[in-house]
PDB file of C-alpha atoms in Angstrom:
ATOM      1  CA  UNK A 639     -11.047  -5.567  41.107  1.00 81.00           C
ATOM      2  CA  UNK A 640     -14.731  -5.217  40.232  1.00 85.00           C
ATOM      3  CA  UNK A 641     -15.487  -4.328  36.645  1.00 94.00           C
ATOM      4  CA  UNK A 642     -18.838  -3.699  34.966  1.00 96.00           C
ATOM      5  CA  UNK A 643     -18.068  -6.305  32.308  1.00 97.00           C
ATOM      6  CA  UNK A 644     -15.491  -8.869  33.360  1.00 97.00           C
ATOM      7  CA  UNK A 645     -12.594  -9.969  31.169  1.00 97.00           C
ATOM      8  CA  UNK A 646     -14.020 -13.489  31.478  1.00 97.00           C
ATOM      9  CA  UNK A 647     -17.180 -12.325  29.745  1.00 97.00           C
ATOM     10  CA  UNK A 648     -15.239 -10.492  27.046  1.00 98.00           C
ATOM     11  CA  UNK A 649     -13.195 -13.612  26.289  1.00 97.00           C
ATOM     12  CA  UNK A 650     -16.179 -15.969  26.326  1.00 96.00           C
ATOM     13  CA  UNK A 651     -18.677 -13.851  24.407  1.00 96.00           C
ATOM     14  CA  UNK A 652     -17.199 -14.361  20.949  1.00 92.00           C
ATOM     15  CA  UNK A 653     -15.106 -17.096  19.281  1.00 91.00           C
ATOM     16  CA  UNK A 654     -12.760 -14.461  17.896  1.00 96.00           C
ATOM     17  CA  UNK A 655     -12.084 -10.815  18.669  1.00 97.00           C
ATOM     18  CA  UNK A 656     -11.764  -8.744  15.486  1.00 97.00           C
ATOM     19  CA  UNK A 657      -9.076  -6.090  15.472  1.00 97.00           C
ATOM     20  CA  UNK A 658     -10.905  -3.175  13.851  1.00 98.00           C
ATOM     21  CA  UNK A 659      -8.878  -0.359  12.303  1.00 98.00           C
ATOM     22  CA  UNK A 660     -11.524   2.144  11.202  1.00 98.00           C
ATOM     23  CA  UNK A 661     -10.263   4.892   8.908  1.00 96.00           C
ATOM     24  CA  UNK A 662     -13.648   6.030   7.577  1.00 97.00           C
ATOM     25  CA  UNK A 663     -16.300   6.729  10.208  1.00 98.00           C
ATOM     26  CA  UNK A 664     -19.002   5.817   7.703  1.00 98.00           C
ATOM     27  CA  UNK A 665     -17.668   2.248   7.802  1.00 98.00           C
ATOM     28  CA  UNK A 666     -18.331   1.787  11.509  1.00 98.00           C
ATOM     29  CA  UNK A 667     -21.983   0.735  11.379  1.00 98.00           C
ATOM     30  CA  UNK A 668     -21.841  -1.518   8.295  1.00 98.00           C
ATOM     31  CA  UNK A 669     -18.640  -3.127   9.596  1.00 98.00           C
ATOM     32  CA  UNK A 670     -20.209  -3.783  12.971  1.00 98.00           C
ATOM     33  CA  UNK A 671     -23.350  -5.175  11.380  1.00 98.00           C
ATOM     34  CA  UNK A 672     -21.345  -7.480   9.121  1.00 98.00           C
ATOM     35  CA  UNK A 673     -19.395  -8.846  12.075  1.00 98.00           C
ATOM     36  CA  UNK A 674     -22.594  -9.430  14.032  1.00 98.00           C
ATOM     37  CA  UNK A 675     -24.207 -11.097  11.014  1.00 98.00           C
ATOM     38  CA  UNK A 676     -21.254 -13.483  10.978  1.00 98.00           C
ATOM     39  CA  UNK A 677     -21.587 -14.325  14.669  1.00 97.00           C
ATOM     40  CA  UNK A 678     -18.936 -12.046  16.178  1.00 98.00           C
ATOM     41  CA  UNK A 679     -20.199  -9.896  19.047  1.00 97.00           C
ATOM     42  CA  UNK A 680     -17.015  -8.497  20.614  1.00 98.00           C
ATOM     43  CA  UNK A 681     -15.384  -5.542  18.856  1.00 98.00           C
ATOM     44  CA  UNK A 682     -11.863  -4.236  19.524  1.00 98.00           C
ATOM     45  CA  UNK A 683     -11.563  -0.819  17.889  1.00 98.00           C
ATOM     46  CA  UNK A 684      -7.915   0.192  17.832  1.00 98.00           C
ATOM     47  CA  UNK A 685      -6.970   3.759  18.695  1.00 98.00           C
ATOM     48  CA  UNK A 686      -4.760   3.999  15.632  1.00 96.00           C
ATOM     49  CA  UNK A 687      -6.956   6.354  13.616  1.00 98.00           C
ATOM     50  CA  UNK A 688      -8.358   9.842  14.118  1.00 97.00           C
ATOM     51  CA  UNK A 689     -11.957   8.644  14.106  1.00 98.00           C
ATOM     52  CA  UNK A 690     -11.459   5.663  16.449  1.00 98.00           C
ATOM     53  CA  UNK A 691     -13.113   7.261  19.489  1.00 98.00           C
ATOM     54  CA  UNK A 692     -16.077   8.417  17.428  1.00 98.00           C
ATOM     55  CA  UNK A 693     -16.330   4.914  15.960  1.00 98.00           C
ATOM     56  CA  UNK A 694     -16.450   3.419  19.453  1.00 98.00           C
ATOM     57  CA  UNK A 695     -19.217   5.842  20.392  1.00 98.00           C
ATOM     58  CA  UNK A 696     -21.261   5.004  17.308  1.00 98.00           C
ATOM     59  CA  UNK A 697     -20.801   1.238  17.646  1.00 98.00           C
ATOM     60  CA  UNK A 698     -21.683   1.271  21.346  1.00 98.00           C
ATOM     61  CA  UNK A 699     -24.830   3.325  20.680  1.00 98.00           C
ATOM     62  CA  UNK A 700     -25.911   1.344  17.618  1.00 98.00           C
ATOM     63  CA  UNK A 701     -25.232  -2.205  18.779  1.00 98.00           C
ATOM     64  CA  UNK A 702     -26.144  -2.670  22.456  1.00 97.00           C
ATOM     65  CA  UNK A 703     -26.010  -6.436  21.865  1.00 97.00           C
ATOM     66  CA  UNK A 704     -22.270  -6.193  21.186  1.00 98.00           C
ATOM     67  CA  UNK A 705     -19.412  -5.668  23.637  1.00 98.00           C
ATOM     68  CA  UNK A 706     -17.427  -2.745  22.253  1.00 98.00           C
ATOM     69  CA  UNK A 707     -13.901  -2.108  23.463  1.00 98.00           C
ATOM     70  CA  UNK A 708     -10.823  -0.080  22.653  1.00 98.00           C
ATOM     71  CA  UNK A 709      -7.453  -1.485  21.620  1.00 98.00           C
ATOM     72  CA  UNK A 710      -3.972   0.035  21.356  1.00 98.00           C
ATOM     73  CA  UNK A 711      -4.539   1.969  24.582  1.00 98.00           C
ATOM     74  CA  UNK A 712      -1.141   3.160  25.766  1.00 98.00           C
ATOM     75  CA  UNK A 713      -1.774   5.367  28.795  1.00 98.00           C
ATOM     76  CA  UNK A 714      -4.319   6.564  31.332  1.00 98.00           C
ATOM     77  CA  UNK A 715      -5.447   9.507  29.195  1.00 98.00           C
ATOM     78  CA  UNK A 716      -6.353   7.173  26.334  1.00 98.00           C
ATOM     79  CA  UNK A 717      -8.028   4.822  28.815  1.00 98.00           C
ATOM     80  CA  UNK A 718     -10.268   7.659  30.029  1.00 98.00           C
ATOM     81  CA  UNK A 719     -11.002   8.898  26.511  1.00 98.00           C
ATOM     82  CA  UNK A 720     -12.017   5.412  25.371  1.00 98.00           C
ATOM     83  CA  UNK A 721     -14.267   4.883  28.396  1.00 98.00           C
ATOM     84  CA  UNK A 722     -15.895   8.271  27.853  1.00 98.00           C
ATOM     85  CA  UNK A 723     -16.569   7.236  24.247  1.00 98.00           C
ATOM     86  CA  UNK A 724     -18.356   4.110  25.453  1.00 98.00           C
ATOM     87  CA  UNK A 725     -15.692   1.405  25.527  1.00 98.00           C
ATOM     88  CA  UNK A 726     -16.710  -1.528  27.729  1.00 98.00           C
ATOM     89  CA  UNK A 727     -13.217  -3.020  27.908  1.00 98.00           C
ATOM     90  CA  UNK A 728      -9.700  -1.780  27.246  1.00 98.00           C
ATOM     91  CA  UNK A 729      -6.853  -3.690  25.589  1.00 98.00           C
ATOM     92  CA  UNK A 730      -3.250  -2.533  25.565  1.00 98.00           C
ATOM     93  CA  UNK A 731      -0.400  -3.888  23.414  1.00 98.00           C
ATOM     94  CA  UNK A 732       1.769  -3.980  26.539  1.00 98.00           C
ATOM     95  CA  UNK A 733       1.486  -2.299  29.916  1.00 98.00           C
ATOM     96  CA  UNK A 734       3.022   0.199  32.257  1.00 98.00           C
ATOM     97  CA  UNK A 735       2.792  -0.119  36.017  1.00 98.00           C
ATOM     98  CA  UNK A 736       0.957   3.222  35.997  1.00 98.00           C
ATOM     99  CA  UNK A 737      -1.725   1.851  33.689  1.00 98.00           C
ATOM    100  CA  UNK A 738      -2.091  -1.377  35.689  1.00 98.00           C
ATOM    101  CA  UNK A 739      -2.587   0.519  38.943  1.00 98.00           C
ATOM    102  CA  UNK A 740      -4.934   3.039  37.361  1.00 98.00           C
ATOM    103  CA  UNK A 741      -7.287   0.475  35.865  1.00 98.00           C
ATOM    104  CA  UNK A 742      -7.459  -1.412  39.163  1.00 96.00           C
ATOM    105  CA  UNK A 743      -9.552   1.437  40.540  1.00 95.00           C
ATOM    106  CA  UNK A 744     -11.844   1.845  37.539  1.00 97.00           C
ATOM    107  CA  UNK A 745     -15.075   0.193  36.357  1.00 97.00           C
ATOM    108  CA  UNK A 746     -13.908  -0.799  32.863  1.00 98.00           C
ATOM    109  CA  UNK A 747     -11.665  -3.839  32.594  1.00 98.00           C
ATOM    110  CA  UNK A 748      -8.124  -3.607  31.286  1.00 98.00           C
ATOM    111  CA  UNK A 749      -6.696  -6.572  29.371  1.00 98.00           C
ATOM    112  CA  UNK A 750      -2.935  -5.959  29.343  1.00 98.00           C
ATOM    113  CA  UNK A 751      -0.646  -7.116  26.577  1.00 98.00           C
ATOM    114  CA  UNK A 752       2.208  -9.477  27.488  1.00 98.00           C
ATOM    115  CA  UNK A 753       5.046 -11.104  25.579  1.00 97.00           C
ATOM    116  CA  UNK A 754       7.143 -12.853  28.235  1.00 97.00           C
ATOM    117  CA  UNK A 755       6.696 -14.978  31.375  1.00 97.00           C
ATOM    118  CA  UNK A 756       8.035 -12.070  33.445  1.00 98.00           C
ATOM    119  CA  UNK A 757       5.312  -9.796  32.079  1.00 98.00           C
ATOM    120  CA  UNK A 758       2.682 -12.459  32.804  1.00 98.00           C
ATOM    121  CA  UNK A 759       3.973 -12.701  36.379  1.00 98.00           C
ATOM    122  CA  UNK A 760       3.893  -8.924  36.794  1.00 98.00           C
ATOM    123  CA  UNK A 761       0.328  -8.734  35.492  1.00 98.00           C
ATOM    124  CA  UNK A 762      -0.707 -11.512  37.891  1.00 98.00           C
ATOM    125  CA  UNK A 763       0.931  -9.650  40.748  1.00 98.00           C
ATOM    126  CA  UNK A 764      -1.442  -6.764  40.099  1.00 98.00           C
ATOM    127  CA  UNK A 765      -4.477  -9.044  39.821  1.00 97.00           C
ATOM    128  CA  UNK A 766      -4.741  -9.312  36.045  1.00 98.00           C
ATOM    129  CA  UNK A 767      -5.441 -12.890  34.974  1.00 98.00           C
ATOM    130  CA  UNK A 768      -6.839 -12.250  31.465  1.00 98.00           C
ATOM    131  CA  UNK A 769      -4.095 -11.150  29.122  1.00 98.00           C
ATOM    132  CA  UNK A 770      -3.339 -10.475  25.468  1.00 98.00           C
ATOM    133  CA  UNK A 771      -0.300 -12.299  24.057  1.00 98.00           C
ATOM    134  CA  UNK A 772       1.052  -9.861  21.490  1.00 98.00           C
ATOM    135  CA  UNK A 773       2.450  -9.932  18.882  1.00 98.00           C
ATOM    136  CA  UNK A 774       1.787 -13.658  18.900  1.00 98.00           C
ATOM    137  CA  UNK A 775       3.544 -14.897  15.783  1.00 98.00           C
ATOM    138  CA  UNK A 776       6.507 -12.525  16.108  1.00 97.00           C
ATOM    139  CA  UNK A 777       7.006 -13.763  19.674  1.00 97.00           C
ATOM    140  CA  UNK A 778       7.377 -17.389  18.678  1.00 97.00           C
ATOM    141  CA  UNK A 779       3.788 -18.346  17.986  1.00 98.00           C
ATOM    142  CA  UNK A 780       1.711 -21.029  19.628  1.00 98.00           C
ATOM    143  CA  UNK A 781       4.733 -23.138  20.589  1.00 97.00           C
ATOM    144  CA  UNK A 782       6.255 -20.244  22.534  1.00 98.00           C
ATOM    145  CA  UNK A 783       2.932 -19.388  24.169  1.00 98.00           C
ATOM    146  CA  UNK A 784       2.458 -23.004  25.252  1.00 97.00           C
ATOM    147  CA  UNK A 785       5.900 -23.044  26.858  1.00 97.00           C
ATOM    148  CA  UNK A 786       5.489 -19.658  28.546  1.00 96.00           C
ATOM    149  CA  UNK A 787       2.045 -20.326  29.975  1.00 94.00           C
ATOM    150  CA  UNK A 788       2.654 -23.934  31.078  1.00 95.00           C
ATOM    151  CA  UNK A 789       4.030 -22.875  34.489  1.00 97.00           C
ATOM    152  CA  UNK A 790       1.361 -20.148  34.727  1.00 97.00           C
ATOM    153  CA  UNK A 791      -1.941 -22.025  34.353  1.00 96.00           C
ATOM    154  CA  UNK A 792      -3.788 -19.244  36.177  1.00 97.00           C
ATOM    155  CA  UNK A 793      -3.526 -16.924  33.173  1.00 98.00           C
ATOM    156  CA  UNK A 794      -6.151 -16.839  30.431  1.00 98.00           C
ATOM    157  CA  UNK A 795      -4.881 -15.648  27.078  1.00 98.00           C
ATOM    158  CA  UNK A 796      -6.140 -13.998  23.902  1.00 98.00           C
ATOM    159  CA  UNK A 797      -3.264 -14.283  21.404  1.00 98.00           C
ATOM    160  CA  UNK A 798      -3.240 -11.573  18.738  1.00 98.00           C
ATOM    161  CA  UNK A 799      -0.872 -10.692  15.929  1.00 97.00           C
ATOM    162  CA  UNK A 800      -0.340 -12.733  12.798  1.00 97.00           C
ATOM    163  CA  UNK A 801      -3.174 -15.168  13.473  1.00 97.00           C
ATOM    164  CA  UNK A 802      -5.280 -16.414  10.556  1.00 95.00           C
ATOM    165  CA  UNK A 803      -7.183 -19.471   9.389  1.00 94.00           C
ATOM    166  CA  UNK A 804      -3.814 -21.024   8.535  1.00 94.00           C
ATOM    167  CA  UNK A 805      -2.483 -21.137  12.108  1.00 96.00           C
ATOM    168  CA  UNK A 806      -5.625 -20.733  14.203  1.00 96.00           C
ATOM    169  CA  UNK A 807      -5.669 -24.415  15.152  1.00 95.00           C
ATOM    170  CA  UNK A 808      -2.229 -24.125  16.763  1.00 96.00           C
ATOM    171  CA  UNK A 809      -3.595 -21.597  19.250  1.00 97.00           C
ATOM    172  CA  UNK A 810      -7.232 -22.355  19.880  1.00 94.00           C
ATOM    173  CA  UNK A 811      -6.790 -25.566  21.829  1.00 90.00           C
ATOM    174  CA  UNK A 812      -3.953 -24.442  24.088  1.00 96.00           C
ATOM    175  CA  UNK A 813      -5.106 -24.814  27.712  1.00 95.00           C
ATOM    176  CA  UNK A 814      -4.696 -21.121  28.517  1.00 97.00           C
ATOM    177  CA  UNK A 815      -6.280 -19.747  25.319  1.00 97.00           C
ATOM    178  CA  UNK A 816      -9.935 -18.663  25.589  1.00 96.00           C
ATOM    179  CA  UNK A 817     -10.285 -16.718  22.337  1.00 96.00           C
ATOM    180  CA  UNK A 818      -8.060 -15.245  19.632  1.00 97.00           C
ATOM    181  CA  UNK A 819      -7.751 -11.805  18.122  1.00 97.00           C
ATOM    182  CA  UNK A 820      -7.230 -11.128  14.453  1.00 96.00           C
ATOM    183  CA  UNK A 821      -8.134  -9.147  11.391  1.00 97.00           C
ATOM    184  CA  UNK A 822      -8.363 -11.825   8.702  1.00 97.00           C
ATOM    185  CA  UNK A 823     -12.152 -11.416   8.607  1.00 98.00           C
ATOM    186  CA  UNK A 824     -11.556  -7.746   7.771  1.00 98.00           C
ATOM    187  CA  UNK A 825      -9.221  -7.938   4.746  1.00 97.00           C
ATOM    188  CA  UNK A 826      -8.098  -4.681   3.176  1.00 96.00           C
ATOM    189  CA  UNK A 827      -9.671  -5.599  -0.146  1.00 97.00           C
ATOM    190  CA  UNK A 828     -13.103  -6.000   1.436  1.00 98.00           C
ATOM    191  CA  UNK A 829     -12.777  -2.761   3.413  1.00 97.00           C
ATOM    192  CA  UNK A 830     -11.575  -0.794   0.379  1.00 96.00           C
ATOM    193  CA  UNK A 831     -14.530  -2.073  -1.644  1.00 97.00           C
ATOM    194  CA  UNK A 832     -16.937  -1.824   1.292  1.00 97.00           C
ATOM    195  CA  UNK A 833     -17.803  -5.439   0.673  1.00 98.00           C
ATOM    196  CA  UNK A 834     -19.672  -6.108   3.900  1.00 98.00           C
ATOM    197  CA  UNK A 835     -21.119  -9.335   2.562  1.00 98.00           C
ATOM    198  CA  UNK A 836     -17.584 -10.709   2.347  1.00 98.00           C
ATOM    199  CA  UNK A 837     -16.836  -9.538   5.898  1.00 98.00           C
ATOM    200  CA  UNK A 838     -19.961 -11.269   7.180  1.00 98.00           C
ATOM    201  CA  UNK A 839     -19.077 -14.480   5.346  1.00 98.00           C
ATOM    202  CA  UNK A 840     -15.473 -14.484   6.600  1.00 98.00           C
ATOM    203  CA  UNK A 841     -16.723 -13.834  10.127  1.00 98.00           C
ATOM    204  CA  UNK A 842     -19.177 -16.707   9.887  1.00 97.00           C
ATOM    205  CA  UNK A 843     -16.444 -19.014   8.594  1.00 97.00           C
ATOM    206  CA  UNK A 844     -14.151 -17.974  11.442  1.00 96.00           C
ATOM    207  CA  UNK A 845     -16.810 -18.762  14.050  1.00 96.00           C
ATOM    208  CA  UNK A 846     -17.576 -22.132  12.455  1.00 96.00           C
ATOM    209  CA  UNK A 847     -13.878 -23.007  12.285  1.00 95.00           C
ATOM    210  CA  UNK A 848     -13.332 -22.175  15.958  1.00 94.00           C
ATOM    211  CA  UNK A 849     -16.351 -24.275  16.930  1.00 92.00           C
ATOM    212  CA  UNK A 850     -15.065 -27.216  14.903  1.00 94.00           C
ATOM    213  CA  UNK A 851     -11.550 -26.947  16.334  1.00 92.00           C
ATOM    214  CA  UNK A 852     -12.872 -26.940  19.873  1.00 86.00           C
ATOM    215  CA  UNK A 853     -14.845 -30.164  19.445  1.00 78.00           C
TER     216      UNK A 853
END
């Protein structure tokens, strides 16, 4: 599979991948700027809101220095819609065989979601080595991920779901973990108050913490 931007680049470009749920389109640019100001340059905009595709389009046009992707992609129609909007990578919470086969032939990388060793093996069978472990905490957390991925060292993982500053250390130094996804740098209180300074500060702290944990 040859993709315009590889999953390796997506995973290595930013210490953390923010899970962005954008309800107000006017928030897209200031949210993106705050994340960039804090050192985060990979954006996962989830397709959970009516304005998500428009937000992807705006972020991709406004911030060419960022890698803008779409999350919560469930099928091939959503894959195409996200790519048309400007998404440079696609993340799914799980996968279907149809979606795996479809993305194999496309230019925009799919990062499938997995929760079990069997799902990791299936993804590998189709050539997908960079995966999202989701929902991480609900599936047993870092201890479970370590056990699942131990016999599958060829996978590279971005765990997402329930990760915060309180448990980040458990994940970040696992051999198969390259980056983590989360929304703790985008707390509801800051978004409701449009406190982009707080978002930038939390993003900066997240990047510093990851750097320190990896030493």
